[in-house]
């Protein structure tokens, strides 16, 4: 399949804000290594899952892909075009093709705007629709696509009059109204009640087929990712540690961190006895990440090599990449 | 004998918009050394139940009916002073969002000492030693007692919170969504710790969560709550293996399972109802695919369908 997004050596370091005293007496600038050399491709029509613990850099990666933050290094190619080289009008045109769905529909919708105004905003920014009537027709179509029917019941409602699930549907309608090709969805169901999460996931799958979308799905919930995504990448302290087809990765994880992560996911079955993996320590500090493999202080298999040399991200099986010295010849 | 028995508890909130029947006649019991799970979606009354047991319901809330029997005595008949003796010494609580439950301007150790000194007649030095021992028990280096909360990671704060809850050797610990804000690996560590301490100290635990998989891994018995009422109540294995109530089935099926990634999670249509004007009859009927006229009119009661498996549904057990 054609790649839609190609990410190469992407890096983002955030400077650490310091107090006055250390600004005067110490010259050494410190950086949070949020994303530290990440490369992958997303094919057309894929749901690409990016999973990891909080602070691993998954959200920053998602924002970089849409150029919502500028990178420190590296490139992102969208249909072969480097999005960081674009400017002005060209960037504006590209932005139509990539949109975002945010985590919290209680914060991502302007409380002072009606549903109609919220969904209309992208249209007026990109000057789509000749007149009011034509715009309204597009808005109707979108509300119907996200199953807020009949649309006239929702047009003049404010976000506080909607339930969490309905708000997220409005946010999705706003994201797809420009008919984008690529959508970054950052934990879109984690704030919703469990009984309605599945309906939002179903909607996302339906819209993907209907509008030929490609998703980057950012999540910490591996159960949801294992159901939804075709491909899954696991991130730890700013780096990808493993990438592969979801089923491969979930059933047969290679990297010790992936194994640990999967073994920690609770399962809704009181009789299930799993292979016990003892979990050591806590996530390292992204300001001074450990040398060598970043996971080595917590890894039960760490050798001297792991403490010194950073492992490459190698393809060990068909389409299954892992960054671990245990799997490198 | 049960350590805690809740009978027909009703806690209402008298707001300007009407009476919110947050908890509307629920009954359950917790045996000594057992873990009981109370599961349900947000707004179903889980936390209100916990606060009612702790005697922490404040205006405009009021416990209007029922009994909360702890070690044979009804807590609702106790005076404020008597309740103060029970709270934290016999029943303690780990709050939701415990990450923010510590006071940021006091050292962690001092906050645990404060809880101990309030209930026990010992010197400050003895209390500090005890706080250090408690931290050690939950896997935190005792020297960290001198740290402030912001110097702890999220998982450590949660552990310290558990240490504080155990500071006066309670018999029952109520944990309200103890791991909701934590990452999955830290969640596992905290749950493992709670299980280990439960065995070691013969604690009873009441675990409140919206996450059925957490409850499945921790609890011996489980009640599923919907709109202020318990709809199903059984031991964990029968509830997860043979759920009877359409809502319990729906809730269990709405969770994706990492062991079975191909399985499609099912959603429950509609929204939980308003607790000011709950639907008549069975409160779940507007969302239930099997609802009949009877469900719309007559309220079902919990019926034992065998083996202490209770279900409140007209379709089951006649």
Coordinates of C-alpha atoms in Angstrom, one line a residue:
Chain A
X1 CA 0.0 0.0 0.0
X2 CA 1.1 3.6 -0.7
X3 CA 2.5 5.4 2.3
X4 CA 0.5 8.5 3.2
X5 CA 2.8 9.7 6.0
X6 CA 6.5 9.0 6.2
X7 CA 8.3 10.1 9.4
X8 CA 12.0 10.3 9.4
X9 CA 14.3 10.9 12.4
X10 CA 11.7 13.1 14.1
X11 CA 13.0 14.9 17.2
X12 CA 11.5 17.4 19.5
X13 CA 13.3 18.7 22.6
X14 CA 11.5 21.2 24.9
X15 CA 13.8 23.5 26.9
X16 CA 13.3 23.2 30.6
X17 CA 12.2 26.4 32.2
X18 CA 14.4 27.4 35.1
X19 CA 14.3 29.8 38.0
X20 CA 16.2 33.0 38.1
X21 CA 19.0 31.6 40.3
X22 CA 19.9 28.8 38.0
X23 CA 19.6 31.1 34.9
X24 CA 22.3 33.3 36.4
X25 CA 24.6 30.7 37.8
X26 CA 24.4 27.9 35.4
X27 CA 24.8 28.1 31.7
X28 CA 23.9 24.6 30.8
X29 CA 20.5 24.4 29.1
X30 CA 18.5 21.4 29.8
X31 CA 16.0 19.8 27.5
X32 CA 13.1 17.4 27.8
X33 CA 13.6 14.7 25.2
X34 CA 9.9 14.4 24.3
X35 CA 10.4 12.7 20.9
X36 CA 13.9 11.5 20.3
X37 CA 14.5 10.2 16.8
X38 CA 11.3 8.4 15.6
X39 CA 10.8 7.0 12.1
X40 CA 7.8 5.1 10.7
X41 CA 5.3 5.2 7.8
X42 CA 1.6 5.1 7.8
X43 CA -0.1 3.6 4.8
X44 CA -3.3 4.8 3.2
X45 CA -6.4 3.5 4.9
X46 CA -4.6 2.3 7.9
X47 CA -5.5 2.8 11.6
X48 CA -2.0 3.2 13.1
X49 CA -1.9 2.9 16.8
X50 CA 0.7 4.8 18.9
X51 CA 0.7 3.5 22.5
X52 CA 2.7 4.1 25.6
X53 CA 2.6 5.5 29.1
X54 CA 1.9 9.1 29.8
X55 CA 5.0 11.3 29.1
X56 CA 6.4 8.9 26.5
X57 CA 6.0 11.4 23.7
X58 CA 3.0 10.0 21.9
X59 CA 0.9 13.2 22.0
X60 CA 3.9 15.3 20.9
X61 CA 4.5 12.9 18.0
X62 CA 0.9 13.3 16.9
X63 CA 1.1 17.1 17.1
X64 CA 4.4 17.1 15.1
X65 CA 2.7 15.1 12.4
X66 CA 0.2 17.9 11.9
X67 CA 2.8 20.6 12.4
X68 CA 1.1 21.9 15.5
X69 CA 4.6 22.1 17.0
X70 CA 7.8 22.7 15.1
X71 CA 10.4 19.8 15.3
X72 CA 13.9 20.1 16.5
X73 CA 15.1 17.7 13.8
X74 CA 13.7 15.4 11.2
X75 CA 10.9 15.4 8.6
X76 CA 7.4 14.4 8.0
X77 CA 6.4 13.6 4.5
X78 CA 2.7 13.9 3.7
X79 CA 2.1 12.2 0.2
X80 CA 5.8 12.8 -0.5
X81 CA 5.8 16.5 0.5
X82 CA 7.8 17.6 3.6
X83 CA 5.2 19.5 5.7
X84 CA 7.9 21.4 7.5
X85 CA 9.1 23.1 4.3
X86 CA 5.7 24.5 3.5
X87 CA 4.6 28.0 4.4
X88 CA 1.7 30.3 4.1
X89 CA -0.9 29.4 1.5
X90 CA 0.7 26.0 0.8
X91 CA 0.6 25.0 4.5
X92 CA -3.0 26.2 4.7
X93 CA -3.9 24.0 1.8
X94 CA -2.2 21.0 3.4
X95 CA -3.9 21.6 6.7
X96 CA -7.3 20.9 5.0
X97 CA -6.1 17.4 4.5
X98 CA -5.1 16.7 8.1
X99 CA -7.2 17.2 11.1
X100 CA -7.2 16.3 14.8
X101 CA -9.7 14.9 17.3
X102 CA -8.8 15.8 20.9
X103 CA -9.1 13.8 24.1
X104 CA -11.5 15.8 26.1
X105 CA -14.7 16.9 24.3
X106 CA -15.5 19.0 27.4
X107 CA -12.6 21.2 26.7
X108 CA -12.2 21.0 22.9
X109 CA -15.5 22.7 22.1
X110 CA -16.1 26.4 22.6
X111 CA -18.8 26.6 25.3
X112 CA -20.1 29.9 23.8
X113 CA -20.7 28.6 20.3
X114 CA -23.6 26.5 19.0
X115 CA -23.0 23.2 17.3
X116 CA -23.6 24.9 14.0
X117 CA -21.0 27.5 14.6
X118 CA -18.5 25.0 15.8
X119 CA -18.8 22.8 12.7
X120 CA -19.0 25.8 10.4
X121 CA -15.7 27.3 11.6
X122 CA -13.5 25.2 9.4
X123 CA -15.7 26.0 6.4
X124 CA -15.3 29.8 7.0
X125 CA -11.6 29.5 7.6
X126 CA -11.0 27.7 4.3
X127 CA -13.7 29.6 2.5
X128 CA -15.8 26.6 1.5
X129 CA -19.4 26.9 0.4
X130 CA -20.6 29.7 -1.8
X131 CA -23.5 30.8 0.4
X132 CA -25.2 30.1 3.6
X133 CA -27.5 27.6 2.1
X134 CA -24.6 25.5 0.7
X135 CA -22.7 25.7 4.0
X136 CA -25.8 24.5 5.8
X137 CA -26.2 21.6 3.5
X138 CA -22.6 20.5 4.2
X139 CA -23.2 20.9 7.9
X140 CA -26.4 18.8 7.7
X141 CA -24.5 16.1 5.8
X142 CA -21.8 16.0 8.5
X143 CA -24.2 15.8 11.4
X144 CA -26.0 12.9 9.7
X145 CA -22.6 11.2 9.1
X146 CA -21.8 11.3 12.8
X147 CA -25.4 10.1 13.6
X148 CA -26.6 13.3 15.3
X149 CA -30.0 13.0 13.8
X150 CA -32.2 14.8 13.0
X151 CA -29.6 17.5 12.5
X152 CA -32.0 20.4 13.2
X153 CA -32.3 19.2 16.8
X154 CA -28.6 19.7 17.3
X155 CA -27.8 22.8 15.2
X156 CA -28.6 25.4 17.8
X157 CA -27.6 23.5 20.9
X158 CA -24.6 24.5 23.0
X159 CA -22.0 22.0 24.1
X160 CA -23.3 22.0 27.7
X161 CA -26.6 20.7 26.5
X162 CA -25.0 17.6 25.0
X163 CA -23.8 14.4 26.6
X164 CA -20.1 13.4 26.4
X165 CA -20.7 11.0 23.5
X166 CA -22.6 13.7 21.5
X167 CA -19.9 16.2 22.1
X168 CA -17.3 13.9 20.8
X169 CA -19.5 13.3 17.7
X170 CA -19.5 17.1 17.2
X171 CA -15.7 17.1 17.5
X172 CA -15.5 14.4 14.9
X173 CA -17.9 16.2 12.6
X174 CA -15.7 19.3 12.8
X175 CA -12.6 17.2 12.0
X176 CA -14.1 15.5 8.9
X177 CA -16.0 18.5 7.4
X178 CA -13.0 19.5 5.3
X179 CA -12.9 15.9 3.9
X180 CA -9.3 15.4 5.2
X181 CA -7.2 12.4 4.3
X182 CA -5.5 12.0 7.6
X183 CA -6.8 12.3 11.2
X184 CA -4.8 12.3 14.4
X185 CA -7.1 11.0 17.2
X186 CA -5.6 11.6 20.6
X187 CA -7.3 9.3 23.2
X188 CA -10.8 10.1 21.7
X189 CA -12.7 7.8 24.0
X190 CA -10.8 7.9 27.3
X191 CA -13.0 10.6 28.8
X192 CA -16.3 8.9 27.8
X193 CA -18.4 6.5 29.7
X194 CA -17.5 2.9 29.0
X195 CA -21.0 2.0 27.7
X196 CA -20.7 4.5 24.9
X197 CA -17.0 4.1 24.0
X198 CA -17.7 1.3 21.6
X199 CA -20.2 3.4 19.6
X200 CA -17.6 6.1 19.0
X201 CA -15.1 3.5 17.9
X202 CA -17.7 2.0 15.5
X203 CA -18.4 5.5 14.1
X204 CA -14.7 6.1 13.5
X205 CA -14.4 2.9 11.6
X206 CA -17.5 3.6 9.6
X207 CA -16.3 7.1 8.7
X208 CA -12.9 5.8 7.7
X209 CA -14.5 3.6 5.1
X210 CA -17.0 6.2 4.0
X211 CA -14.5 9.1 3.5
X212 CA -11.3 7.1 2.8
X213 CA -9.6 8.3 6.0
X214 CA -6.3 7.2 7.6
X215 CA -5.9 7.5 11.3
X216 CA -3.1 7.9 13.8
X217 CA -4.7 6.6 17.0
X218 CA -2.9 7.7 20.1
X219 CA -3.8 5.8 23.3
X220 CA -2.5 4.3 26.5
X221 CA -5.3 1.7 26.4
X222 CA -3.9 -1.3 24.7
X223 CA -7.2 -3.2 24.9
X224 CA -8.9 -0.5 22.7
X225 CA -5.8 -0.3 20.4
X226 CA -5.8 -4.1 20.0
X227 CA -9.3 -4.0 18.7
X228 CA -9.2 -0.9 16.6
X229 CA -5.7 -0.6 15.0
X230 CA -4.1 -2.5 12.1
X231 CA -0.7 -1.5 13.2
X232 CA 0.7 -0.7 16.5
X233 CA 3.8 1.1 17.6
X234 CA 4.9 1.1 21.3
X235 CA 6.8 4.2 22.5
X236 CA 9.0 4.5 25.6
X237 CA 10.8 7.7 26.7
X238 CA 10.7 9.4 23.3
X239 CA 11.6 6.3 21.2
X240 CA 9.8 3.6 19.4
X241 CA 10.6 0.2 20.9
X242 CA 8.4 -2.0 18.8
X243 CA 6.2 -1.7 15.7
X244 CA 4.2 -4.4 13.9
X245 CA 0.8 -5.7 12.8
X246 CA -1.4 -5.4 15.9
X247 CA -2.2 -9.1 16.2
X248 CA 1.5 -10.1 15.9
X249 CA 2.5 -7.5 18.5
X250 CA -0.2 -8.3 21.0
X251 CA 0.0 -12.1 20.7
X252 CA 3.7 -12.3 20.4
X253 CA 5.4 -9.2 21.8
X254 CA 9.2 -9.2 21.5
X255 CA 10.5 -6.2 23.4
X256 CA 10.6 -6.7 27.2
X257 CA 8.8 -3.4 27.6
X258 CA 6.0 -4.4 25.3
X259 CA 5.7 -7.7 27.2
X260 CA 5.6 -5.9 30.5
X261 CA 3.0 -3.4 29.2
X262 CA 0.7 -6.1 27.8
X263 CA 1.0 -8.2 30.9
X264 CA -0.2 -5.3 33.0
X265 CA -3.4 -4.7 31.1
X266 CA -6.3 -5.8 33.3
X267 CA -8.6 -8.4 31.8
X268 CA -12.4 -8.7 32.5
X269 CA -12.1 -12.3 33.6
X270 CA -11.7 -13.2 37.3
X271 CA -10.5 -16.7 36.5
X272 CA -7.7 -15.7 34.1
X273 CA -4.2 -16.5 35.4
X274 CA -1.5 -14.8 33.5
X275 CA 2.2 -15.3 33.3
X276 CA 3.5 -13.1 36.1
X277 CA 6.0 -10.5 35.0
X278 CA 7.5 -8.6 37.9
X279 CA 7.6 -4.9 37.2
X280 CA 10.5 -3.0 38.4
X281 CA 11.0 0.7 38.9
X282 CA 9.5 3.6 37.2
X283 CA 9.8 5.4 33.9
X284 CA 13.2 7.2 33.6
X285 CA 13.7 10.9 33.4
X286 CA 13.1 12.4 29.9
X287 CA 15.6 15.2 30.8
X288 CA 18.5 12.8 31.3
X289 CA 17.4 9.6 29.6
X290 CA 19.4 6.5 30.6
X291 CA 22.3 5.8 28.2
X292 CA 22.2 2.8 25.9
X293 CA 18.8 1.3 25.8
X294 CA 16.5 3.6 27.6
X295 CA 14.6 0.7 29.1
X296 CA 17.7 -1.0 30.6
X297 CA 17.3 0.1 34.2
X298 CA 13.9 -1.8 34.3
X299 CA 14.7 -4.7 32.0
X300 CA 15.3 -8.1 33.6
X301 CA 17.5 -9.2 30.7
X302 CA 19.7 -6.1 30.5
X303 CA 23.4 -6.8 29.7
X304 CA 26.4 -4.5 29.6
X305 CA 25.8 -3.9 26.0
X306 CA 22.3 -2.6 26.8
X307 CA 23.8 -0.2 29.3
X308 CA 26.1 1.3 26.8
X309 CA 25.0 1.0 23.2
X310 CA 21.6 2.2 21.9
X311 CA 19.9 -0.6 20.0
X312 CA 18.8 0.0 16.4
X313 CA 15.2 -0.3 15.3
X314 CA 15.5 -3.4 13.2
X315 CA 13.0 -5.5 11.2
X316 CA 13.2 -8.9 12.8
X317 CA 10.2 -10.5 11.1
X318 CA 8.1 -9.4 8.2
X319 CA 7.0 -5.8 9.1
X320 CA 7.8 -6.4 12.8
X321 CA 10.4 -3.9 14.1
X322 CA 12.0 -4.0 17.5
X323 CA 14.7 -1.9 19.2
X324 CA 16.4 -4.5 21.5
X325 CA 19.8 -6.0 21.6
X326 CA 18.3 -9.4 22.4
X327 CA 16.9 -9.6 18.8
X328 CA 19.9 -8.4 16.9
X329 CA 22.5 -10.6 15.4
Chain B
X1 CA -20.5 -12.6 60.2
X2 CA -20.4 -9.7 57.9
X3 CA -18.1 -6.9 58.8
X4 CA -20.3 -4.3 57.0
X5 CA -23.9 -4.6 56.1
X6 CA -25.7 -1.9 54.1
X7 CA -29.5 -2.3 54.1
X8 CA -31.8 -0.3 51.9
X9 CA -29.5 2.8 51.9
X10 CA -31.1 5.9 50.4
X11 CA -29.0 9.0 49.9
X12 CA -30.7 12.0 48.3
X13 CA -29.4 15.4 47.3
X14 CA -31.9 18.2 47.7
X15 CA -31.0 20.6 44.9
X16 CA -32.8 23.6 43.5
X17 CA -33.7 21.6 40.4
X18 CA -35.2 18.8 42.4
X19 CA -34.3 15.8 44.5
X20 CA -31.4 13.8 43.1
X21 CA -31.9 10.2 44.1
X22 CA -28.2 9.4 43.9
X23 CA -28.4 6.2 45.9
X24 CA -31.9 4.7 46.0
X25 CA -32.3 1.7 48.2
X26 CA -29.2 -0.5 47.9
X27 CA -28.2 -3.4 50.0
X28 CA -25.0 -5.4 50.2
X29 CA -22.5 -6.8 52.7
X30 CA -18.8 -7.3 53.0
X31 CA -17.3 -10.2 54.9
X32 CA -14.1 -10.0 56.8
X33 CA -11.0 -10.3 54.7
X34 CA -13.0 -10.1 51.5
X35 CA -12.9 -7.7 48.6
X36 CA -16.2 -6.3 47.3
X37 CA -16.4 -4.4 44.0
X38 CA -19.0 -1.8 43.3
X39 CA -19.1 -1.1 39.5
X40 CA -21.0 1.2 37.3
X41 CA -20.7 4.2 35.0
X42 CA -20.1 7.8 36.2
X43 CA -23.1 9.2 38.0
X44 CA -24.6 5.9 39.1
X45 CA -24.1 6.6 42.8
X46 CA -20.9 4.6 43.5
X47 CA -19.0 7.4 45.2
X48 CA -22.1 8.6 47.1
X49 CA -22.4 5.1 48.5
X50 CA -18.8 5.3 49.8
X51 CA -19.2 8.7 51.3
X52 CA -22.5 7.6 53.0
X53 CA -20.6 4.8 54.7
X54 CA -17.8 7.1 55.8
X55 CA -20.4 9.6 57.2
X56 CA -19.2 12.3 54.8
X57 CA -22.4 13.3 53.1
X58 CA -22.8 17.1 53.3
X59 CA -25.6 19.5 52.6
X60 CA -27.6 19.4 50.4
X61 CA -27.2 15.6 50.6
X62 CA -28.9 13.5 53.2
X63 CA -29.2 9.9 54.1
X64 CA -33.0 9.5 54.2
X65 CA -33.4 5.8 54.9
X66 CA -31.6 2.6 55.6
X67 CA -28.9 1.1 57.8
X68 CA -25.2 0.9 57.7
X69 CA -24.2 -1.8 60.1
X70 CA -20.5 -2.1 60.9
X71 CA -19.5 -4.8 63.4
X72 CA -23.1 -5.1 64.5
X73 CA -23.7 -1.4 65.1
X74 CA -25.7 1.0 63.0
X75 CA -23.4 3.8 62.0
X76 CA -26.3 6.1 61.2
X77 CA -27.4 6.1 64.9
X78 CA -23.9 7.2 66.1
X79 CA -23.0 10.7 67.3
X80 CA -20.4 12.8 65.6
X81 CA -17.8 11.9 68.2
X82 CA -18.5 8.2 68.0
X83 CA -18.2 8.4 64.2
X84 CA -14.8 10.2 64.6
X85 CA -13.6 7.2 66.5
X86 CA -14.6 4.8 63.8
X87 CA -13.5 6.8 60.8
X88 CA -9.9 6.1 59.8
X89 CA -9.4 3.7 62.9
X90 CA -11.9 1.1 61.7
X91 CA -12.9 2.3 58.2
X92 CA -10.5 4.3 56.1
X93 CA -10.7 5.6 52.5
X94 CA -8.5 6.0 49.5
X95 CA -10.0 8.9 47.6
X96 CA -10.5 9.3 43.9
X97 CA -7.7 11.4 42.4
X98 CA -5.5 10.6 45.4
X99 CA -2.7 12.2 43.4
X100 CA -4.2 15.5 44.6
X101 CA -5.3 14.5 48.0
X102 CA -2.1 15.4 49.7
X103 CA -1.5 18.9 50.9
X104 CA 1.3 20.3 48.7
X105 CA 2.8 22.5 51.3
X106 CA 3.4 19.8 54.0
X107 CA 5.8 16.9 54.0
X108 CA 4.3 13.6 53.2
X109 CA 5.5 12.1 56.5
X110 CA 3.9 15.0 58.5
X111 CA 0.6 14.4 56.9
X112 CA 0.6 10.7 57.8
X113 CA 1.7 11.7 61.4
X114 CA -1.2 14.1 61.6
X115 CA -3.6 11.3 60.8
X116 CA -2.0 9.0 63.4
X117 CA -1.9 11.6 66.2
X118 CA -5.5 12.5 65.7
X119 CA -6.5 9.0 66.5
X120 CA -3.8 7.5 68.7
X121 CA -2.3 8.7 72.0
X122 CA 1.4 8.5 71.1
X123 CA 4.3 10.9 70.9
X124 CA 5.2 12.7 67.7
X125 CA 8.5 10.8 67.4
X126 CA 6.7 7.4 67.7
X127 CA 4.1 8.5 65.1
X128 CA 7.0 9.6 62.7
X129 CA 8.6 6.2 63.2
X130 CA 5.3 4.5 62.4
X131 CA 4.8 6.7 59.3
X132 CA 8.3 5.6 58.1
X133 CA 7.3 1.9 58.7
X134 CA 4.1 2.4 56.8
X135 CA 5.9 3.9 53.8
X136 CA 8.4 1.0 53.9
X137 CA 5.4 -1.4 53.8
X138 CA 4.1 0.1 50.7
X139 CA 7.5 0.0 49.0
X140 CA 8.7 3.6 49.5
X141 CA 12.1 4.3 51.0
X142 CA 11.4 5.5 54.5
X143 CA 13.8 8.5 54.1
X144 CA 11.3 9.9 51.5
X145 CA 9.0 10.7 54.4
X146 CA 10.8 14.1 54.5
X147 CA 9.8 14.8 50.9
X148 CA 7.0 17.0 49.7
X149 CA 4.2 15.5 47.5
X150 CA 5.5 17.1 44.3
X151 CA 8.7 15.2 44.7
X152 CA 6.8 11.9 44.4
X153 CA 5.7 10.3 41.2
X154 CA 2.0 9.6 40.6
X155 CA 2.4 5.9 41.6
X156 CA 4.3 6.9 44.8
X157 CA 1.7 9.4 45.8
X158 CA -0.9 6.6 45.4
X159 CA 1.2 4.3 47.5
X160 CA 1.7 7.0 50.2
X161 CA -2.1 7.5 50.2
X162 CA -2.5 3.7 50.8
X163 CA 0.0 4.0 53.7
X164 CA -2.0 6.8 55.2
X165 CA -5.2 4.8 54.8
X166 CA -3.6 2.0 56.7
X167 CA -2.0 4.2 59.4
X168 CA -4.6 3.3 62.1
X169 CA -4.9 -0.4 61.3
X170 CA -8.4 -0.2 59.9
X171 CA -10.5 -3.3 59.2
X172 CA -12.2 -1.9 56.1
X173 CA -10.6 0.2 53.4
X174 CA -12.8 1.9 50.8
X175 CA -10.9 2.6 47.6
X176 CA -12.7 4.9 45.2
X177 CA -11.3 4.6 41.7
X178 CA -7.8 4.1 43.2
X179 CA -6.0 3.7 39.9
X180 CA -8.1 5.6 37.4
X181 CA -5.5 8.4 36.8
X182 CA -2.6 6.0 36.7
X183 CA -0.8 4.4 33.8
X184 CA -1.4 0.7 33.2
X185 CA 2.0 -0.4 34.6
X186 CA 1.7 1.7 37.7
X187 CA -1.9 0.6 38.0
X188 CA -0.7 -3.0 38.1
X189 CA 1.9 -2.2 40.7
X190 CA -0.7 -0.4 43.0
X191 CA -3.3 -3.2 42.6
X192 CA -0.7 -5.9 43.3
X193 CA 0.3 -4.0 46.4
X194 CA -3.3 -3.6 47.6
X195 CA -3.9 -7.4 47.1
X196 CA -0.7 -8.2 49.0
X197 CA -1.6 -5.9 51.9
X198 CA -5.1 -7.3 52.0
X199 CA -3.8 -10.8 52.5
X200 CA -1.1 -9.8 55.0
X201 CA -3.3 -7.5 57.2
X202 CA -6.6 -9.5 56.6
X203 CA -8.2 -6.3 55.4
X204 CA -11.6 -6.0 53.9
X205 CA -11.7 -3.9 50.8
X206 CA -14.5 -2.1 49.0
X207 CA -13.3 -1.2 45.6
X208 CA -15.3 1.3 43.5
X209 CA -14.5 1.5 39.8
X210 CA -16.0 2.0 36.4
X211 CA -13.3 -0.4 35.1
X212 CA -14.8 -3.9 35.2
X213 CA -11.4 -5.5 34.4
X214 CA -9.9 -4.0 37.5
X215 CA -12.8 -5.3 39.6
X216 CA -12.5 -8.7 37.9
X217 CA -8.9 -9.0 39.0
X218 CA -9.3 -7.7 42.6
X219 CA -12.7 -8.7 44.0
X220 CA -14.5 -11.7 45.4
X221 CA -18.0 -10.4 45.1
X222 CA -19.3 -7.7 42.8
X223 CA -22.4 -5.5 42.6
X224 CA -23.3 -3.6 39.4
X225 CA -25.0 -0.3 40.0
X226 CA -27.2 1.6 37.5
X227 CA -28.9 4.9 38.2
X228 CA -28.8 4.6 42.0
X229 CA -29.8 1.0 42.2
X230 CA -28.0 -2.4 42.3
X231 CA -29.1 -4.4 39.2
X232 CA -27.0 -7.5 39.8
X233 CA -25.0 -8.8 42.8
X234 CA -23.0 -12.0 42.9
X235 CA -19.6 -13.6 43.4
X236 CA -17.1 -12.3 40.8
X237 CA -16.9 -15.6 38.9
X238 CA -20.6 -16.1 38.3
X239 CA -21.1 -12.4 37.5
X240 CA -18.4 -12.3 34.9
X241 CA -19.0 -15.8 33.5
X242 CA -22.8 -15.7 33.6
X243 CA -24.1 -12.2 33.8
X244 CA -27.9 -12.1 33.8
X245 CA -29.0 -8.5 33.7
X246 CA -29.0 -6.9 30.3
X247 CA -27.1 -4.0 31.6
X248 CA -24.4 -6.1 33.2
X249 CA -24.1 -8.1 30.0
X250 CA -23.9 -4.9 28.0
X251 CA -21.3 -3.4 30.3
X252 CA -19.1 -6.5 30.2
X253 CA -19.4 -6.7 26.4
X254 CA -18.5 -3.0 26.0
X255 CA -14.9 -3.7 27.1
X256 CA -12.4 -4.7 24.5
X257 CA -10.3 -7.6 25.8
X258 CA -6.6 -7.7 25.0
X259 CA -6.7 -11.5 25.1
X260 CA -9.3 -11.5 22.3
X261 CA -8.4 -8.6 20.1
X262 CA -10.7 -9.5 17.3
X263 CA -13.8 -9.4 19.4
X264 CA -15.9 -6.3 18.7
X265 CA -16.9 -4.4 21.8
X266 CA -20.7 -3.6 21.9
X267 CA -22.1 -0.3 23.0
X268 CA -25.3 0.2 25.0
X269 CA -27.6 2.6 23.1
X270 CA -28.7 5.8 24.8
X271 CA -27.5 7.6 28.0
X272 CA -27.8 6.9 31.7
X273 CA -31.0 8.7 32.9
X274 CA -31.3 11.8 35.1
X275 CA -31.5 10.9 38.7
X276 CA -34.0 13.7 39.3
X277 CA -36.6 12.1 37.2
X278 CA -35.6 8.5 36.8
X279 CA -37.7 6.5 34.4
X280 CA -40.6 4.6 36.0
X281 CA -40.5 0.8 36.3
X282 CA -37.0 -0.6 35.6
X283 CA -34.6 2.3 35.3
X284 CA -32.8 0.6 32.5
X285 CA -35.8 0.0 30.3
X286 CA -35.3 2.9 27.9
X287 CA -31.9 1.4 26.9
X288 CA -32.9 -2.3 27.2
X289 CA -33.5 -4.2 24.0
X290 CA -35.8 -6.7 25.8
X291 CA -38.0 -4.2 27.6
X292 CA -41.7 -5.1 27.9
X293 CA -44.7 -3.2 29.1
X294 CA -44.1 -4.6 32.6
X295 CA -40.6 -3.2 32.6
X296 CA -42.0 0.2 31.8
X297 CA -44.4 0.2 34.8
X298 CA -43.3 -2.1 37.6
X299 CA -40.0 -1.8 39.3
X300 CA -38.1 -5.1 39.5
X301 CA -36.5 -6.2 42.8
X302 CA -33.4 -8.2 43.4
X303 CA -34.2 -11.9 43.3
X304 CA -31.9 -14.7 44.2
X305 CA -31.6 -17.0 41.2
X306 CA -29.5 -19.5 43.1
X307 CA -26.1 -19.5 44.7
X308 CA -26.5 -16.0 46.1
X309 CA -26.6 -14.5 42.6
X310 CA -29.1 -11.7 42.8
X311 CA -30.7 -10.0 39.7
X312 CA -33.2 -7.2 39.4
X313 CA -34.9 -7.9 36.1
X314 CA -38.4 -9.0 35.1
X315 CA -37.0 -11.3 32.4
X316 CA -35.1 -13.4 34.9
X317 CA -36.4 -15.5 37.8
X318 CA -40.1 -14.9 36.9

